[in-house]
Amino acid sequence: MPKIDKINILIIGAGKGGVELLNLLRNFEAVNIIGVVDVNENAPGLQLARKMGLPVSNKWESFIEDQRLNEIIDVTGSGAVYDALRKAKPGKVNLMDGAAAKILWALVEESEKEKDEKEEIASQWSKTFDTISDMISIQDTNFRIITANKAFLQKVGMSEKELKGKYCYEVAHCSKTPRSNCPCKKLLETKEPQEEKFYEPHLGIYLSVSTTP
């Protein structure tokens, strides 16, 4: 895998907002938190940071000088703190306030929610796909198999990994070309659903093959 360039972040403010930010950022491989700062040494965010093994302090000046620093996220809600950070930070370092940070993690949470929903739908579809006793395969316009259900895999004696990318006529008919009455071929020509019934000696069974776009 290619090496990921990490974003080195300094968090200013370790109250509720700091805790939420830590819990959000700890899941990202590309993020490196170089420090968490709060004037209250018992702030919940500092306690969490200590458990995570992160550097903590009640002053931010030493962190500002860290050459790795890319981003400062200020969740104190203090205009005075924000102005002081803006004046003291190096030019190459970005400064984000609490409002911008909230927008950021709202977008991330929404993205994660959508991802989970899509994964759940895909999982349910896969389970339904495999409960169908008829042989079903999904293939591209070049007759290459993309996926197939459990019944199809069992009948041809192949795993999904072995099957993926093979030509349907190669697997079903042990042939180098589609059958003359291939319903998939007719579908591509007519753009309409097709159905053919025939005996397939390679599999030793009668087939009723239906195809849809």
Short mmCIF file of C-alpha atoms in Angstrom, two decimals:
data_model
loop_
_atom_site.label_atom_id
_atom_site.label_comp_id
_atom_site.label_asym_id
_atom_site.label_seq_id
_atom_site.Cartn_x
_atom_site.Cartn_y
_atom_site.Cartn_z
CA MET A 1 0.00 0.00 0.00
CA PRO A 2 1.22 3.54 -0.71
CA LYS A 3 2.45 5.51 2.28
CA ILE A 4 -0.15 7.93 3.63
CA ASP A 5 1.02 11.47 4.37
CA LYS A 6 -0.30 12.24 7.83
CA ILE A 7 -1.96 15.52 8.80
CA ASN A 8 -0.46 16.72 12.08
CA ILE A 9 -3.12 18.38 14.20
CA LEU A 10 -3.08 20.40 17.40
CA ILE A 11 -6.37 20.55 19.32
CA ILE A 12 -7.01 23.62 21.47
CA GLY A 13 -9.84 23.10 23.96
CA ALA A 14 -10.57 19.82 25.73
CA GLY A 15 -14.13 20.25 26.87
CA LYS A 16 -17.10 18.50 25.25
CA GLY A 17 -16.05 19.70 21.79
CA GLY A 18 -12.51 18.45 22.33
CA VAL A 19 -13.76 15.03 23.41
CA GLU A 20 -16.00 14.73 20.34
CA LEU A 21 -13.14 15.79 18.10
CA LEU A 22 -10.75 13.26 19.63
CA ASN A 23 -13.28 10.46 19.23
CA LEU A 24 -13.77 11.46 15.60
CA LEU A 25 -10.13 11.87 14.62
CA ARG A 26 -8.81 8.79 16.41
CA ASN A 27 -10.38 6.61 13.69
CA PHE A 28 -8.47 8.23 10.83
CA GLU A 29 -5.16 6.68 9.84
CA ALA A 30 -4.09 9.86 8.04
CA VAL A 31 -4.42 11.99 11.19
CA ASN A 32 -1.68 12.43 13.78
CA ILE A 33 -2.64 14.44 16.87
CA ILE A 34 0.54 16.08 18.13
CA GLY A 35 -1.08 17.60 21.21
CA VAL A 36 -4.21 18.58 23.14
CA VAL A 37 -4.31 21.83 25.11
CA ASP A 38 -6.65 23.17 27.77
CA VAL A 39 -6.13 25.57 30.68
CA ASN A 40 -8.13 23.16 32.87
CA GLU A 41 -5.83 20.24 33.59
CA ASN A 42 -8.83 18.12 34.59
CA ALA A 43 -10.75 18.78 31.37
CA PRO A 44 -12.41 15.58 30.04
CA GLY A 45 -10.60 15.91 26.73
CA LEU A 46 -7.22 15.98 28.45
CA GLN A 47 -8.15 12.88 30.44
CA LEU A 48 -9.13 11.10 27.24
CA ALA A 49 -5.95 12.29 25.50
CA ARG A 50 -3.82 10.90 28.33
CA LYS A 51 -5.55 7.51 27.97
CA MET A 52 -4.79 7.66 24.25
CA GLY A 53 -1.14 8.39 25.00
CA LEU A 54 -1.24 11.86 23.46
CA PRO A 55 0.84 14.85 24.62
CA VAL A 56 -1.23 17.26 26.73
CA SER A 57 -0.56 20.72 28.16
CA ASN A 58 -2.22 23.83 29.57
CA LYS A 59 -0.20 25.99 27.13
CA TRP A 60 -0.06 25.86 23.36
CA GLU A 61 3.11 27.87 22.67
CA SER A 62 5.51 24.91 22.52
CA PHE A 63 3.27 23.00 20.09
CA ILE A 64 3.12 25.99 17.73
CA GLU A 65 6.86 25.64 17.16
CA ASP A 66 6.59 21.95 16.15
CA GLN A 67 7.77 21.73 12.54
CA ARG A 68 5.34 18.88 11.83
CA LEU A 69 2.27 20.98 12.60
CA ASN A 70 -0.20 21.35 9.71
CA GLU A 71 -3.51 22.22 11.33
CA ILE A 72 -4.77 23.82 14.53
CA ILE A 73 -8.37 23.18 15.54
CA ASP A 74 -9.66 25.62 18.16
CA VAL A 75 -12.77 24.37 19.94
CA THR A 76 -12.55 26.72 22.94
CA GLY A 77 -15.19 29.07 21.57
CA SER A 78 -13.06 31.99 22.73
CA GLY A 79 -12.50 34.82 20.27
CA ALA A 80 -9.44 35.94 22.25
CA VAL A 81 -7.84 32.50 22.02
CA TYR A 82 -8.59 32.28 18.30
CA ASP A 83 -7.04 35.72 17.65
CA ALA A 84 -3.94 34.83 19.67
CA LEU A 85 -3.50 31.60 17.73
CA ARG A 86 -4.01 33.37 14.42
CA LYS A 87 -1.27 35.86 15.21
CA ALA A 88 1.19 33.31 16.61
CA LYS A 89 0.87 30.42 14.18
CA PRO A 90 3.37 29.96 11.32
CA GLY A 91 2.08 30.94 7.89
CA LYS A 92 2.03 27.36 6.62
CA VAL A 93 -0.28 26.21 9.43
CA ASN A 94 -4.06 26.31 8.95
CA LEU A 95 -6.35 27.41 11.76
CA MET A 96 -9.89 26.07 12.09
CA ASP A 97 -12.42 27.31 14.60
CA GLY A 98 -15.05 25.29 16.44
CA ALA A 99 -17.87 26.12 14.01
CA ALA A 100 -15.87 24.85 11.04
CA ALA A 101 -14.86 21.76 13.02
CA LYS A 102 -18.53 20.99 13.78
CA ILE A 103 -19.35 21.19 10.09
CA LEU A 104 -16.43 18.86 9.38
CA TRP A 105 -17.46 16.16 11.81
CA ALA A 106 -21.15 16.48 10.84
CA LEU A 107 -20.13 15.75 7.24
CA VAL A 108 -17.95 12.84 8.33
CA GLU A 109 -20.69 11.36 10.53
CA GLU A 110 -23.21 11.67 7.69
CA SER A 111 -20.77 10.00 5.32
CA GLU A 112 -20.19 7.15 7.78
CA LYS A 113 -23.96 6.75 8.27
CA GLU A 114 -24.52 6.51 4.51
CA LYS A 115 -21.66 4.02 4.24
CA ASP A 116 -23.18 1.82 6.97
CA GLU A 117 -26.60 1.97 5.31
CA LYS A 118 -25.14 1.00 1.92
CA GLU A 119 -23.23 -1.89 3.50
CA GLU A 120 -26.41 -3.10 5.23
CA ILE A 121 -28.37 -2.96 1.95
CA ALA A 122 -25.58 -4.81 0.13
CA SER A 123 -25.50 -7.45 2.86
CA GLN A 124 -29.26 -7.98 2.77
CA TRP A 125 -29.22 -8.15 -1.04
CA SER A 126 -26.41 -10.72 -0.96
CA LYS A 127 -28.29 -12.88 1.55
CA THR A 128 -31.45 -12.75 -0.58
CA PHE A 129 -29.43 -13.46 -3.73
CA ASP A 130 -28.01 -16.63 -2.16
CA THR A 131 -31.35 -17.93 -0.87
CA ILE A 132 -32.71 -18.23 -4.43
CA SER A 133 -32.50 -21.86 -5.55
CA ASP A 134 -32.28 -21.01 -9.26
CA MET A 135 -28.86 -20.43 -10.81
CA ILE A 136 -28.30 -16.67 -11.20
CA SER A 137 -25.30 -14.79 -12.54
CA ILE A 138 -24.62 -11.14 -13.29
CA GLN A 139 -22.33 -10.42 -16.21
CA ASP A 140 -21.09 -7.52 -18.29
CA THR A 141 -21.69 -6.84 -21.99
CA ASN A 142 -18.61 -8.90 -22.88
CA PHE A 143 -20.15 -12.02 -21.31
CA ARG A 144 -17.74 -11.89 -18.35
CA ILE A 145 -19.27 -12.95 -15.04
CA ILE A 146 -19.26 -10.27 -12.32
CA THR A 147 -20.89 -12.34 -9.59
CA ALA A 148 -23.21 -15.31 -9.13
CA ASN A 149 -25.40 -16.74 -6.41
CA LYS A 150 -24.69 -19.80 -4.28
CA ALA A 151 -26.78 -22.13 -6.46
CA PHE A 152 -24.75 -21.17 -9.55
CA LEU A 153 -21.42 -21.61 -7.75
CA GLN A 154 -22.40 -25.02 -6.42
CA LYS A 155 -23.56 -26.26 -9.81
CA VAL A 156 -20.39 -25.25 -11.67
CA GLY A 157 -18.17 -26.30 -8.75
CA MET A 158 -16.31 -23.02 -8.43
CA SER A 159 -15.76 -20.36 -5.79
CA GLU A 160 -16.84 -16.76 -6.40
CA LYS A 161 -13.17 -15.77 -6.69
CA GLU A 162 -12.51 -18.49 -9.29
CA LEU A 163 -15.63 -17.60 -11.24
CA LYS A 164 -15.31 -13.82 -11.38
CA GLY A 165 -14.10 -12.55 -14.76
CA LYS A 166 -14.63 -15.80 -16.64
CA TYR A 167 -16.84 -15.92 -19.74
CA CYS A 168 -20.31 -17.31 -19.07
CA TYR A 169 -20.14 -19.62 -22.10
CA GLU A 170 -16.75 -20.89 -20.91
CA VAL A 171 -18.21 -21.84 -17.53
CA ALA A 172 -21.70 -23.04 -18.50
CA HIS A 173 -21.00 -24.64 -21.89
CA CYS A 174 -17.23 -25.32 -21.85
CA SER A 175 -17.14 -23.34 -25.10
CA LYS A 176 -14.92 -20.65 -26.59
CA THR A 177 -17.86 -18.71 -28.03
CA PRO A 178 -21.52 -18.07 -27.10
CA ARG A 179 -24.16 -20.54 -28.33
CA SER A 180 -25.96 -19.59 -31.54
CA ASN A 181 -29.20 -19.24 -29.57
CA CYS A 182 -27.55 -17.59 -26.56
CA PRO A 183 -30.19 -15.45 -24.79
CA CYS A 184 -27.49 -13.04 -23.55
CA LYS A 185 -26.31 -12.48 -27.11
CA LYS A 186 -29.89 -11.89 -28.29
CA LEU A 187 -30.50 -9.48 -25.42
CA LEU A 188 -27.51 -7.37 -26.46
CA GLU A 189 -28.80 -7.31 -30.04
CA THR A 190 -32.44 -6.53 -29.26
CA LYS A 191 -32.15 -4.72 -25.87
CA GLU A 192 -35.12 -6.82 -24.75
CA PRO A 193 -35.48 -9.68 -22.22
CA GLN A 194 -34.89 -13.15 -23.66
CA GLU A 195 -35.58 -16.77 -22.68
CA GLU A 196 -34.27 -20.06 -24.08
CA LYS A 197 -34.72 -23.69 -22.98
CA PHE A 198 -32.16 -26.35 -23.85
CA TYR A 199 -30.20 -29.31 -22.54
CA GLU A 200 -26.66 -28.51 -21.45
CA PRO A 201 -24.43 -31.61 -21.70
CA HIS A 202 -21.52 -29.94 -19.91
CA LEU A 203 -23.62 -29.54 -16.76
CA GLY A 204 -25.83 -32.56 -17.46
CA ILE A 205 -29.09 -30.66 -16.91
CA TYR A 206 -31.93 -28.97 -18.78
CA LEU A 207 -31.76 -25.19 -18.53
CA SER A 208 -34.38 -22.49 -18.81
CA VAL A 209 -32.27 -19.37 -19.26
CA SER A 210 -33.82 -15.94 -18.83
CA THR A 211 -31.91 -12.71 -19.35
CA THR A 212 -32.81 -9.11 -18.55
CA PRO A 213 -30.88 -5.87 -19.15
#
